[in-house]
Coordinates of C-alpha atoms in Angstrom, one line a residue:
M1 CA -29.6 51.5 -46.7
N2 CA -32.2 50.7 -44.4
P3 CA -31.2 48.8 -40.9
K4 CA -32.9 45.5 -42.1
E5 CA -30.6 45.2 -45.2
I6 CA -27.5 46.2 -42.8
I7 CA -28.9 43.5 -40.5
Q8 CA -29.4 40.8 -43.6
K9 CA -25.9 41.7 -44.9
L10 CA -24.4 41.3 -41.8
K11 CA -25.9 37.6 -41.1
E12 CA -24.8 36.6 -45.0
A13 CA -21.5 37.6 -43.9
L14 CA -21.4 35.6 -40.8
G15 CA -22.9 32.8 -42.6
K16 CA -20.2 32.7 -45.1
L17 CA -17.2 32.4 -42.5
N18 CA -16.3 29.0 -40.7
L19 CA -16.3 28.4 -37.0
T20 CA -12.7 29.4 -36.5
Q21 CA -13.5 32.6 -37.8
K22 CA -16.6 33.4 -36.2
I23 CA -14.8 32.9 -32.8
I24 CA -12.3 35.1 -33.7
V25 CA -14.5 37.7 -34.9
G26 CA -16.8 37.2 -31.5
S27 CA -13.4 37.4 -29.0
I28 CA -12.6 40.6 -31.0
I29 CA -16.1 42.3 -30.3
L30 CA -16.2 41.1 -26.9
A31 CA -12.7 42.7 -26.1
I32 CA -14.3 46.0 -27.5
I33 CA -16.8 45.8 -25.3
I34 CA -14.8 45.1 -22.3
L35 CA -12.6 47.6 -23.1
F36 CA -14.8 50.3 -23.3
M37 CA -16.8 49.3 -19.9
V38 CA -13.0 49.4 -18.4
I39 CA -12.3 52.9 -19.8
S40 CA -16.2 54.0 -18.7
V41 CA -15.8 52.3 -14.9
S42 CA -12.4 53.8 -14.5
S43 CA -13.3 57.3 -15.8
T44 CA -16.5 57.5 -13.4
S45 CA -14.7 55.5 -10.7
S46 CA -15.4 57.2 -7.1
G47 CA -12.8 59.3 -5.9
K48 CA -10.7 59.2 -9.0
Y49 CA -10.6 61.8 -11.4
P50 CA -8.0 64.4 -11.6
L51 CA -8.8 67.8 -10.6
Y52 CA -6.4 69.2 -13.2
G53 CA -5.1 66.6 -15.1
I54 CA -3.2 63.3 -15.0
N55 CA -0.2 64.5 -15.9
Y56 CA 0.1 67.8 -13.7
K57 CA 2.1 67.8 -10.4
I58 CA 0.6 70.6 -7.9
S59 CA 3.2 72.1 -6.0
E60 CA 3.5 72.0 -1.8
K61 CA 2.5 75.8 -1.5
D62 CA -0.5 75.3 -4.1
L63 CA -1.8 72.0 -2.7
E64 CA -2.1 73.2 0.7
R65 CA -4.2 76.1 -0.5
I66 CA -6.3 73.8 -2.8
Q67 CA -7.0 71.2 -0.1
K68 CA -7.4 74.0 2.8
A69 CA -10.6 75.5 0.1
L70 CA -11.9 72.4 -0.8
K71 CA -12.3 71.5 2.9
G72 CA -14.1 74.7 3.0
M73 CA -16.3 74.1 0.1
N74 CA -17.1 70.2 1.7
I75 CA -16.0 68.6 -1.8
E76 CA -14.3 65.3 -0.9
F77 CA -11.3 64.9 -2.6
E78 CA -8.2 62.3 -2.4
T79 CA -4.5 63.3 -2.4
I80 CA -2.1 60.9 -4.3
D81 CA 1.6 61.9 -5.1
N82 CA 1.0 66.1 -5.4
Q83 CA -2.4 64.9 -7.2
I84 CA -5.7 65.8 -6.1
F85 CA -8.7 63.5 -7.5
V86 CA -12.4 64.2 -6.9
K87 CA -15.4 62.0 -7.4
D88 CA -16.5 62.7 -11.1
K89 CA -15.6 64.8 -13.9
E90 CA -18.5 67.0 -13.2
L91 CA -17.3 67.8 -9.6
A92 CA -13.9 68.2 -10.7
A93 CA -15.2 71.2 -13.2
K94 CA -17.3 72.8 -10.3
A95 CA -14.5 72.5 -8.1
R96 CA -12.1 74.2 -10.2
T97 CA -14.7 76.6 -10.9
E98 CA -15.2 77.4 -7.0
L99 CA -11.3 77.8 -6.7
G100 CA -10.9 79.6 -9.9
L101 CA -13.4 82.2 -8.0
E102 CA -11.6 82.2 -4.9
G103 CA -8.4 83.2 -6.9
I104 CA -6.6 79.7 -6.3
I105 CA -5.0 78.7 -9.6
P106 CA -2.2 76.4 -9.3
Q107 CA 1.3 77.9 -11.0
G108 CA 1.6 76.4 -14.8
I109 CA -1.8 76.3 -14.9
K110 CA -3.4 78.6 -17.9
S111 CA -6.5 80.2 -16.7
W112 CA -8.4 79.6 -20.1
E113 CA -7.6 75.7 -20.3
L114 CA -9.8 75.4 -16.9
F115 CA -12.5 75.5 -18.9
D116 CA -12.2 73.2 -21.9
N117 CA -14.2 70.7 -20.3
Q118 CA -17.4 72.1 -19.1
P119 CA -20.4 70.1 -18.4
F120 CA -23.3 70.4 -20.8
T121 CA -25.1 72.1 -17.9
T122 CA -23.3 75.1 -17.6
T123 CA -25.5 78.1 -17.9
D124 CA -24.5 81.2 -19.8
F125 CA -24.1 83.6 -16.2
E126 CA -21.4 80.4 -15.5
R127 CA -19.6 80.9 -18.6
K128 CA -19.4 84.7 -18.0
I129 CA -18.3 84.4 -14.7
N130 CA -15.6 81.9 -15.6
V131 CA -14.4 84.3 -18.3
R132 CA -14.1 87.0 -15.9
R133 CA -12.2 84.8 -13.7
A134 CA -9.9 83.7 -16.4
I135 CA -9.0 87.3 -17.2
T136 CA -8.3 88.0 -13.5
A137 CA -6.2 84.8 -13.3
S138 CA -4.5 85.7 -16.4
I139 CA -3.4 89.4 -15.3
K140 CA -2.4 87.9 -12.0
Q141 CA 0.0 85.4 -13.7
H142 CA 1.0 87.9 -16.0
L143 CA 2.2 90.2 -13.2
E144 CA 4.0 87.6 -11.2
K145 CA 6.1 86.7 -14.1
L146 CA 7.5 89.8 -14.0
D147 CA 11.1 90.0 -12.1
E148 CA 10.2 93.0 -10.3
I149 CA 7.0 91.4 -8.4
E150 CA 7.2 88.6 -5.8
S151 CA 3.5 88.0 -5.7
A152 CA 0.1 89.9 -7.0
D153 CA -3.7 89.8 -6.1
V154 CA -6.1 91.4 -8.7
V155 CA -9.5 92.2 -8.2
I156 CA -11.8 93.7 -10.9
S157 CA -15.2 95.0 -10.4
F158 CA -16.7 94.1 -14.1
G159 CA -20.1 96.1 -13.0
E160 CA -23.2 94.9 -15.2
E161 CA -23.2 94.3 -18.7
K162 CA -23.9 97.5 -20.9
Y163 CA -25.5 97.8 -24.4
F164 CA -24.4 101.3 -25.2
K165 CA -21.4 102.5 -24.7
D166 CA -22.7 105.7 -22.7
D167 CA -23.8 103.7 -20.2
L168 CA -19.7 102.8 -19.2
N169 CA -19.2 106.4 -17.5
N170 CA -21.9 105.8 -15.0
F171 CA -20.8 102.1 -14.2
P172 CA -17.1 102.0 -15.1
L173 CA -14.9 99.1 -14.9
T174 CA -12.5 99.2 -11.8
A175 CA -9.7 97.1 -10.8
S176 CA -7.3 97.1 -7.6
V177 CA -4.2 95.2 -7.7
V178 CA -1.8 94.4 -4.6
I179 CA 2.0 93.6 -5.3
T180 CA 4.8 92.5 -3.2
P181 CA 7.7 93.8 -4.7
S182 CA 10.7 91.3 -5.2
P183 CA 13.7 92.2 -3.0
G184 CA 15.9 95.2 -3.9
S185 CA 13.3 96.3 -6.6
D186 CA 12.6 100.0 -6.9
I187 CA 8.9 99.2 -8.5
T188 CA 7.3 101.1 -5.4
T189 CA 9.1 104.1 -6.2
N190 CA 9.9 104.2 -10.0
K191 CA 7.3 106.2 -11.8
K192 CA 8.1 104.7 -14.8
K193 CA 7.1 101.1 -13.8
I194 CA 4.3 102.2 -11.9
K195 CA 2.7 103.6 -15.2
G196 CA 3.9 100.8 -17.5
L197 CA 2.4 98.4 -14.7
R198 CA -1.0 100.3 -14.7
D199 CA -1.0 100.5 -18.8
L200 CA -0.2 96.7 -18.8
I201 CA -3.0 95.8 -16.7
A202 CA -5.7 98.6 -18.5
K203 CA -4.5 97.0 -21.9
G204 CA -5.5 93.6 -20.5
V205 CA -9.0 93.9 -19.7
D206 CA -11.2 95.7 -22.5
M207 CA -13.2 98.9 -21.4
L208 CA -10.8 99.1 -18.3
T209 CA -9.2 102.7 -17.8
P210 CA -5.7 103.5 -16.3
E211 CA -7.9 106.1 -14.5
N212 CA -9.8 103.3 -13.0
I213 CA -6.9 101.2 -11.6
V214 CA -5.4 101.4 -8.1
I215 CA -2.4 99.7 -7.4
L216 CA -0.9 98.8 -3.9
D217 CA 2.1 97.8 -2.5
N218 CA 1.8 94.9 0.6
Q219 CA 2.7 98.1 3.0
G220 CA -0.7 99.4 2.1
D221 CA 1.0 102.6 0.0
V222 CA -1.2 103.2 -2.8
L223 CA 1.4 103.6 -5.4
T224 CA -0.8 105.0 -8.7
D225 CA -1.1 108.2 -6.5
K226 CA 2.6 108.8 -7.2
L227 CA 1.5 109.3 -10.8
T228 CA -0.5 112.6 -10.0
E229 CA 1.6 114.4 -7.3
T230 CA 3.9 117.1 -8.4
D231 CA 7.5 117.5 -7.7
E232 CA 7.2 119.5 -4.3
E233 CA 4.4 116.7 -3.2
E234 CA 7.0 113.9 -4.2
N235 CA 9.9 115.5 -2.4
I236 CA 7.9 116.0 0.6
R237 CA 6.6 112.2 0.8
L238 CA 10.0 110.8 0.1
A239 CA 11.3 113.0 2.8
K240 CA 8.3 111.6 5.3
E241 CA 9.2 108.1 4.1
Q242 CA 13.0 108.7 4.8
I243 CA 12.4 110.2 8.4
K244 CA 10.1 107.3 8.9
I245 CA 13.1 104.4 7.6
K246 CA 15.7 106.6 9.5
E247 CA 13.7 106.7 12.7
K248 CA 13.0 102.9 12.4
L249 CA 16.5 101.9 11.7
R250 CA 17.8 104.1 14.8
M251 CA 15.6 102.5 17.3
H252 CA 16.6 99.1 16.0
Y253 CA 20.2 100.0 16.9
Y254 CA 19.0 101.4 20.0
N255 CA 16.9 98.7 21.0
E256 CA 19.7 96.0 20.4
L257 CA 22.3 98.1 22.3
K258 CA 20.0 98.7 25.1
K259 CA 19.4 94.8 25.6
L260 CA 23.5 94.6 25.3
L261 CA 24.2 96.9 28.1
E262 CA 21.2 95.4 30.4
R263 CA 23.2 92.6 30.6
V264 CA 25.6 94.3 32.8
F265 CA 24.1 97.5 33.8
T266 CA 20.5 98.1 35.4
S267 CA 18.6 100.3 33.0
D268 CA 19.0 103.3 35.4
R269 CA 22.7 103.1 35.4
F270 CA 23.2 104.1 31.4
D271 CA 21.8 106.4 29.1
I272 CA 22.4 105.8 25.1
K273 CA 22.2 108.8 22.7
L274 CA 22.2 107.2 19.0
N275 CA 22.3 109.4 16.0
L276 CA 22.6 108.2 12.3
E277 CA 22.7 109.6 8.7
L278 CA 21.8 107.8 5.6
N279 CA 22.9 107.8 2.2
W280 CA 19.8 108.0 -0.3
D281 CA 22.0 108.6 -3.5
V282 CA 21.2 105.6 -6.0
V283 CA 24.0 103.9 -7.2
K284 CA 24.3 101.5 -10.2
M285 CA 27.9 100.1 -10.7
K286 CA 29.0 97.8 -14.1
E287 CA 32.4 95.9 -13.0
N288 CA 34.4 94.4 -15.6
L289 CA 36.8 92.3 -13.7
L290 CA 39.8 90.2 -14.7
K291 CA 39.9 87.0 -13.2
P292 CA 42.9 84.5 -12.9
V293 CA 42.4 81.2 -15.1
I294 CA 42.1 77.9 -12.6
I295 CA 44.0 75.4 -14.8
K296 CA 43.9 72.9 -11.7
P297 CA 41.1 73.3 -8.7
D298 CA 42.4 72.7 -5.3
N299 CA 42.2 69.7 -3.8
P300 CA 40.3 69.7 -0.5
E301 CA 41.7 66.5 1.0
T302 CA 45.4 67.7 0.9
P303 CA 46.4 69.9 3.8
Y304 CA 48.0 72.4 1.4
D305 CA 47.2 74.4 -1.9
D306 CA 47.8 72.3 -5.0
S307 CA 45.8 74.5 -7.4
V308 CA 47.7 75.7 -10.8
V309 CA 46.4 79.2 -11.3
V310 CA 47.9 81.6 -14.4
D311 CA 47.1 84.9 -15.3
S312 CA 46.3 84.0 -18.8
L313 CA 45.8 81.6 -21.6
T314 CA 47.9 82.2 -24.6
V315 CA 46.0 82.2 -27.9
S316 CA 48.3 82.9 -30.7
K317 CA 51.9 83.6 -31.2
K318 CA 54.0 85.4 -33.8
S319 CA 58.1 85.6 -33.8
T320 CA 59.8 88.0 -36.3
K321 CA 63.5 88.0 -37.1
E322 CA 65.3 90.0 -39.7
T323 CA 69.0 90.2 -40.1
F324 CA 71.1 92.3 -42.6
K325 CA 75.0 92.5 -43.4
G326 CA 76.8 94.4 -46.2
Q327 CA 77.7 97.8 -47.9
G328 CA 75.0 100.2 -47.3
Y329 CA 72.5 101.1 -50.0
I330 CA 72.0 104.5 -51.4
P331 CA 68.9 105.2 -52.8
E332 CA 68.7 106.7 -56.1
G333 CA 66.0 109.4 -57.0
P334 CA 64.9 110.6 -60.3
A335 CA 67.5 111.2 -63.2
G336 CA 69.1 114.5 -63.3
I337 CA 68.5 114.8 -59.6
E338 CA 71.0 114.7 -56.8
D339 CA 70.9 112.0 -54.3
Q340 CA 68.8 112.7 -51.2
V341 CA 71.7 111.8 -48.5
P342 CA 73.0 114.2 -45.8
A343 CA 76.0 115.4 -46.2
G344 CA 77.5 114.0 -43.0
L345 CA 76.3 110.2 -44.1
K346 CA 77.8 110.0 -47.8
E347 CA 81.4 109.1 -46.7
K348 CA 79.9 106.4 -44.6
M349 CA 77.2 104.9 -47.2
D350 CA 80.7 102.8 -48.2
R351 CA 81.1 101.0 -45.1
Y352 CA 80.3 97.6 -44.0
N353 CA 76.9 97.7 -42.1
V354 CA 75.1 94.8 -39.7
Y355 CA 71.4 95.2 -39.1
E356 CA 69.2 92.8 -37.1
K357 CA 65.5 93.2 -35.8
Q358 CA 63.9 90.8 -33.4
E359 CA 60.0 91.0 -33.1
D360 CA 57.8 88.3 -31.2
I361 CA 54.0 89.1 -30.7
E362 CA 51.8 86.9 -28.2
N363 CA 48.2 87.0 -28.1
K364 CA 46.6 86.3 -24.7
E365 CA 43.0 86.0 -23.7
F366 CA 42.1 86.8 -20.0
S367 CA 39.1 85.5 -18.0
R368 CA 36.6 88.0 -17.3
S369 CA 33.9 88.7 -15.2
E370 CA 30.9 91.1 -16.0
Q371 CA 28.3 92.3 -13.2
E372 CA 26.3 95.0 -13.0
I373 CA 25.7 96.2 -9.2
R374 CA 22.9 98.0 -7.9
K375 CA 23.5 99.1 -4.3
A376 CA 20.1 99.1 -1.9
P377 CA 17.6 102.2 -1.6
Y378 CA 20.1 103.7 1.1
D379 CA 23.3 103.1 3.5
I380 CA 24.3 104.4 6.6
K381 CA 26.5 107.4 5.8
N382 CA 27.8 107.5 9.5
M383 CA 26.7 106.8 12.8
T384 CA 27.3 108.6 16.3
V385 CA 26.9 106.8 19.7
T386 CA 27.0 108.1 22.8
V387 CA 26.9 106.1 26.1
F388 CA 26.7 107.4 30.2
L389 CA 27.3 105.1 32.5
D390 CA 26.5 105.6 36.2
G391 CA 28.7 104.1 39.0
L392 CA 27.0 102.5 42.1
W393 CA 26.0 104.3 45.1
E394 CA 26.8 102.5 48.3
K395 CA 25.4 103.0 51.9
E396 CA 27.7 103.8 54.6
R397 CA 27.4 101.5 57.8
D398 CA 28.7 101.7 61.6
K399 CA 30.3 98.7 63.4
E400 CA 26.9 97.1 64.3
G401 CA 26.2 97.3 60.7
D402 CA 23.5 100.0 60.7
I403 CA 23.0 102.6 58.3
I404 CA 24.4 106.1 59.1
I405 CA 22.0 108.6 59.2
E406 CA 23.2 112.3 59.7
N407 CA 20.8 115.1 59.8
G408 CA 18.0 113.0 58.7
K409 CA 19.8 111.7 55.5
I410 CA 21.5 108.6 54.6
K411 CA 25.1 108.7 54.3
R412 CA 26.1 107.4 51.0
K413 CA 29.5 106.9 49.0
F414 CA 30.1 106.8 45.0
I415 CA 32.0 104.2 43.3
P416 CA 32.5 105.1 39.8
V417 CA 32.9 102.6 36.6
E418 CA 36.3 101.0 36.0
D419 CA 38.1 102.6 33.2
I420 CA 38.8 98.6 32.0
I421 CA 34.7 98.3 32.1
V422 CA 34.4 101.5 30.1
K423 CA 36.9 100.4 27.6
K424 CA 35.3 96.9 27.2
V425 CA 31.7 98.6 26.5
E426 CA 33.2 101.0 24.0
E427 CA 34.8 98.0 22.1
S428 CA 31.1 96.1 22.2
V429 CA 29.6 98.8 20.8
K430 CA 31.9 99.5 18.1
A431 CA 31.7 95.8 17.3
Y432 CA 28.1 95.9 17.1
I433 CA 27.5 98.7 15.3
G434 CA 30.2 98.0 12.8
F435 CA 32.2 101.2 13.4
N436 CA 33.8 102.7 10.6
E437 CA 36.1 105.6 11.1
G438 CA 36.7 106.2 7.2
R439 CA 32.9 106.8 6.9
G440 CA 33.0 109.2 9.9
D441 CA 31.5 106.8 12.8
K442 CA 32.3 108.2 16.4
V443 CA 31.5 106.2 19.8
A444 CA 31.9 108.0 23.1
V445 CA 31.7 106.0 26.2
S446 CA 32.2 107.9 29.8
S447 CA 31.8 107.2 33.3
I448 CA 29.4 110.2 34.7
Q449 CA 27.8 110.6 38.1
F450 CA 24.2 110.7 37.3
D451 CA 21.8 113.4 39.5
R452 CA 20.1 111.5 41.7
T453 CA 19.2 114.0 44.1
K454 CA 15.4 113.6 43.7
E455 CA 15.8 109.8 44.1
F456 CA 17.9 110.2 47.0
E457 CA 15.5 113.1 48.6
K458 CA 12.5 110.2 48.3
E459 CA 14.6 107.6 49.7
D460 CA 15.7 110.1 52.7
E461 CA 11.8 110.9 52.8
E462 CA 11.1 107.2 53.4
I463 CA 13.6 107.2 55.9
R464 CA 12.2 109.7 57.9
K465 CA 8.9 108.7 57.9
A466 CA 10.0 105.4 58.9
E467 CA 12.1 107.0 61.9
K468 CA 9.0 109.3 62.6
M469 CA 6.9 106.4 62.6
R470 CA 9.0 104.2 64.8
K471 CA 9.4 107.3 67.1
T472 CA 5.4 107.5 67.2
I473 CA 5.0 103.7 68.3
M474 CA 7.5 103.6 70.7
A475 CA 5.7 106.5 72.6
V476 CA 2.4 104.6 72.0
I477 CA 3.7 101.8 73.2
I478 CA 5.6 103.7 76.5
G479 CA 1.7 105.2 77.3
L480 CA 0.0 101.8 77.0
I481 CA 2.3 100.8 79.2
S482 CA 2.7 103.4 81.7
L483 CA -1.6 102.9 81.6
F484 CA -1.1 99.4 82.4
V485 CA 1.4 100.1 85.3
I486 CA -0.8 103.0 86.6
S487 CA -4.0 100.4 86.3
I488 CA -2.3 97.9 88.2
V489 CA -1.2 100.1 91.1
Y490 CA -4.6 101.6 91.6
K491 CA -6.2 97.9 91.7
A492 CA -3.7 97.4 94.3
I493 CA -4.8 100.5 96.4
E494 CA -8.1 99.7 95.7
R495 CA -7.7 96.7 97.1
E496 CA -5.8 98.0 100.1
M497 CA -8.3 100.3 100.8
A498 CA -11.3 97.5 100.7
R499 CA -9.0 95.4 103.0
R500 CA -8.7 98.2 105.6
R501 CA -12.1 99.5 105.5
R502 CA -13.4 95.6 106.0
L503 CA -11.1 95.5 109.1
R504 CA -12.6 98.4 110.4
E505 CA -15.9 97.1 109.8
E506 CA -15.0 93.8 111.4
E507 CA -13.4 95.9 114.7
L508 CA -16.8 97.9 114.6
I509 CA -19.2 94.7 114.7
K510 CA -17.1 93.5 117.3
Q511 CA -17.3 96.6 119.5
Q512 CA -21.3 96.1 118.8
E513 CA -21.1 92.1 119.7
A514 CA -19.2 93.1 122.9
L515 CA -21.9 95.5 123.8
R516 CA -24.4 93.3 123.1
F517 CA -23.1 90.9 125.1
A518 CA -22.4 93.2 128.3
A519 CA -26.0 94.2 127.7
L520 CA -27.3 90.6 127.7
K521 CA -25.3 90.1 130.7
A522 CA -27.2 93.0 132.5
A523 CA -30.5 91.8 131.5
E524 CA -29.5 88.4 132.6
Q525 CA -28.5 90.0 135.9
E526 CA -31.6 92.3 136.5
S527 CA -33.9 89.2 135.6
V528 CA -32.3 86.5 137.9
G529 CA -34.9 84.3 139.1
A530 CA -37.5 85.7 136.9
E531 CA -39.4 83.9 134.4
L532 CA -38.8 85.0 130.9
S533 CA -42.1 85.0 128.4
P534 CA -41.6 83.0 124.9
E535 CA -41.2 86.2 123.1
E536 CA -37.9 87.2 125.0
R537 CA -36.8 83.9 124.7
A538 CA -37.1 83.6 120.9
R539 CA -35.3 87.2 120.9
L540 CA -32.5 86.2 122.9
E541 CA -32.1 82.9 120.8
L542 CA -32.0 85.3 117.8
Q543 CA -29.3 87.5 119.1
D544 CA -27.3 84.5 119.8
N545 CA -27.3 83.3 116.4
A546 CA -26.8 86.7 114.9
I547 CA -23.6 86.8 117.2
K548 CA -22.8 83.3 116.5
L549 CA -23.0 84.1 112.7
A550 CA -20.8 87.3 113.1
K551 CA -18.1 85.2 114.1
E552 CA -18.4 82.8 111.6
K553 CA -19.1 84.8 108.7
P554 CA -18.1 88.1 109.6
E555 CA -17.3 89.2 105.5
D556 CA -21.0 88.1 104.5
V557 CA -22.3 90.0 108.0
A558 CA -20.6 93.4 107.0
K559 CA -21.7 93.1 103.3
L560 CA -25.1 93.2 104.7
L561 CA -24.6 96.1 107.3
R562 CA -23.3 98.2 104.2
T563 CA -26.4 97.3 102.3
W564 CA -28.5 98.4 105.2
L565 CA -26.5 101.6 105.3
S566 CA -26.7 102.6 101.6
E567 CA -30.5 101.6 101.8
E568 CA -30.9 104.1 104.8

């Protein structure tokens, strides 16, 4: 039937309908179109496509990891009620793939279901990568389901695709696995479990051999190496690990005790010696305990214990009672054979006998508790702690408060630690280490005078150097003061000598002036009445001026004469 005939028949069918029927059919068609439009819009609306399904709630831990990874990929998303929504379906498929390549797959998501709705544009290479990622994620989830493993990280190197089996020898598949053991698990030391873990991984990946699998723990120890080591190598390795654990535990106790004592004593006033022995025996115990049956639990609101507790519950009872009164019965044997009755009892058989039997049987049920206890890998066998406490050294002083020094050394007095303090320190040490005399623990705290000869010698040497320096400084100061006094005395003597020399010069000038004055007087007497020439008058004026200047400024004239004398 061609399309034209179909359209013609639809027209004939619609023509036969009345107006009401046509309206109903039109409304139904319109509603269907609107419904398809709403579904299409809601499925392609921006930021509203679920990343892992509309009904899947992502855990808080996985949600934080996914959000951080999506931000690093620059993918826009929206988080609503522990669900992540992206722009559209294609972006969701891409994001799931990228997250899977990063090893981020939420708990509860099956790795193979991540690719149920892949876009048609996915290439063969992408599908191959997705398959490898799914295998890796499946093994990771499989390992984390084991009780012995808390978390696991799996990396598988698939290499290039090979068409011939011989090529696998040149490009083998390899796998590296890092596990975090659960608390109390012995999977890191149990060879059987390590081998089972390696075989489990090898069986999960095609063409992967156990020899190409490396398993490490979260401490970096290679667990698969333990499968190939000899007994001697294993014993050496275990011994090294035990020594390492023992030293780590010993240092822990030592540091904590040191912090405890440093609250009371300075670090140079105590010394700690600590040693411990560990018990490495693996102990497993299975207990079957009988517990009392609680009929009525205790009411915590009452100040007294109103609980009702019984040892057991009665399941069934049986009571049997037998009574007999009358003559004794003589059992008869076969015909012709005498009765088998002892001779001493024949005369007593005709007497009147009484027989009673009472039997009560009561079946009770006890409350049982069965538990299997596996101890830690090691426990402390015994511990020995020795603590030495040094007293105080006090420097002796005189009445003025100065330190007493004898023969170049400080005089000191030792004050030992009081016995009550030693006892308290011993009690504190015992309380911290969990002292148990039954297991052989020993704690000894003693007040002992430490040898501080070198320390005191150094301190005394500093005192001697300081004393020597003080004496040197005092000598220098005295020398400087002496030089200062000598310089002052020298200056005073120099000034006095200058004063006396000046006085002598002044006296000499006065004598010279007197001689000149006498000479002038004599000349005047000789030249009385004689008329003086102009040169003689000028000379006389100069002499008068010189005499006048010598009288008014004798110091300047004396300096002038000294200058003349020095020039001559």
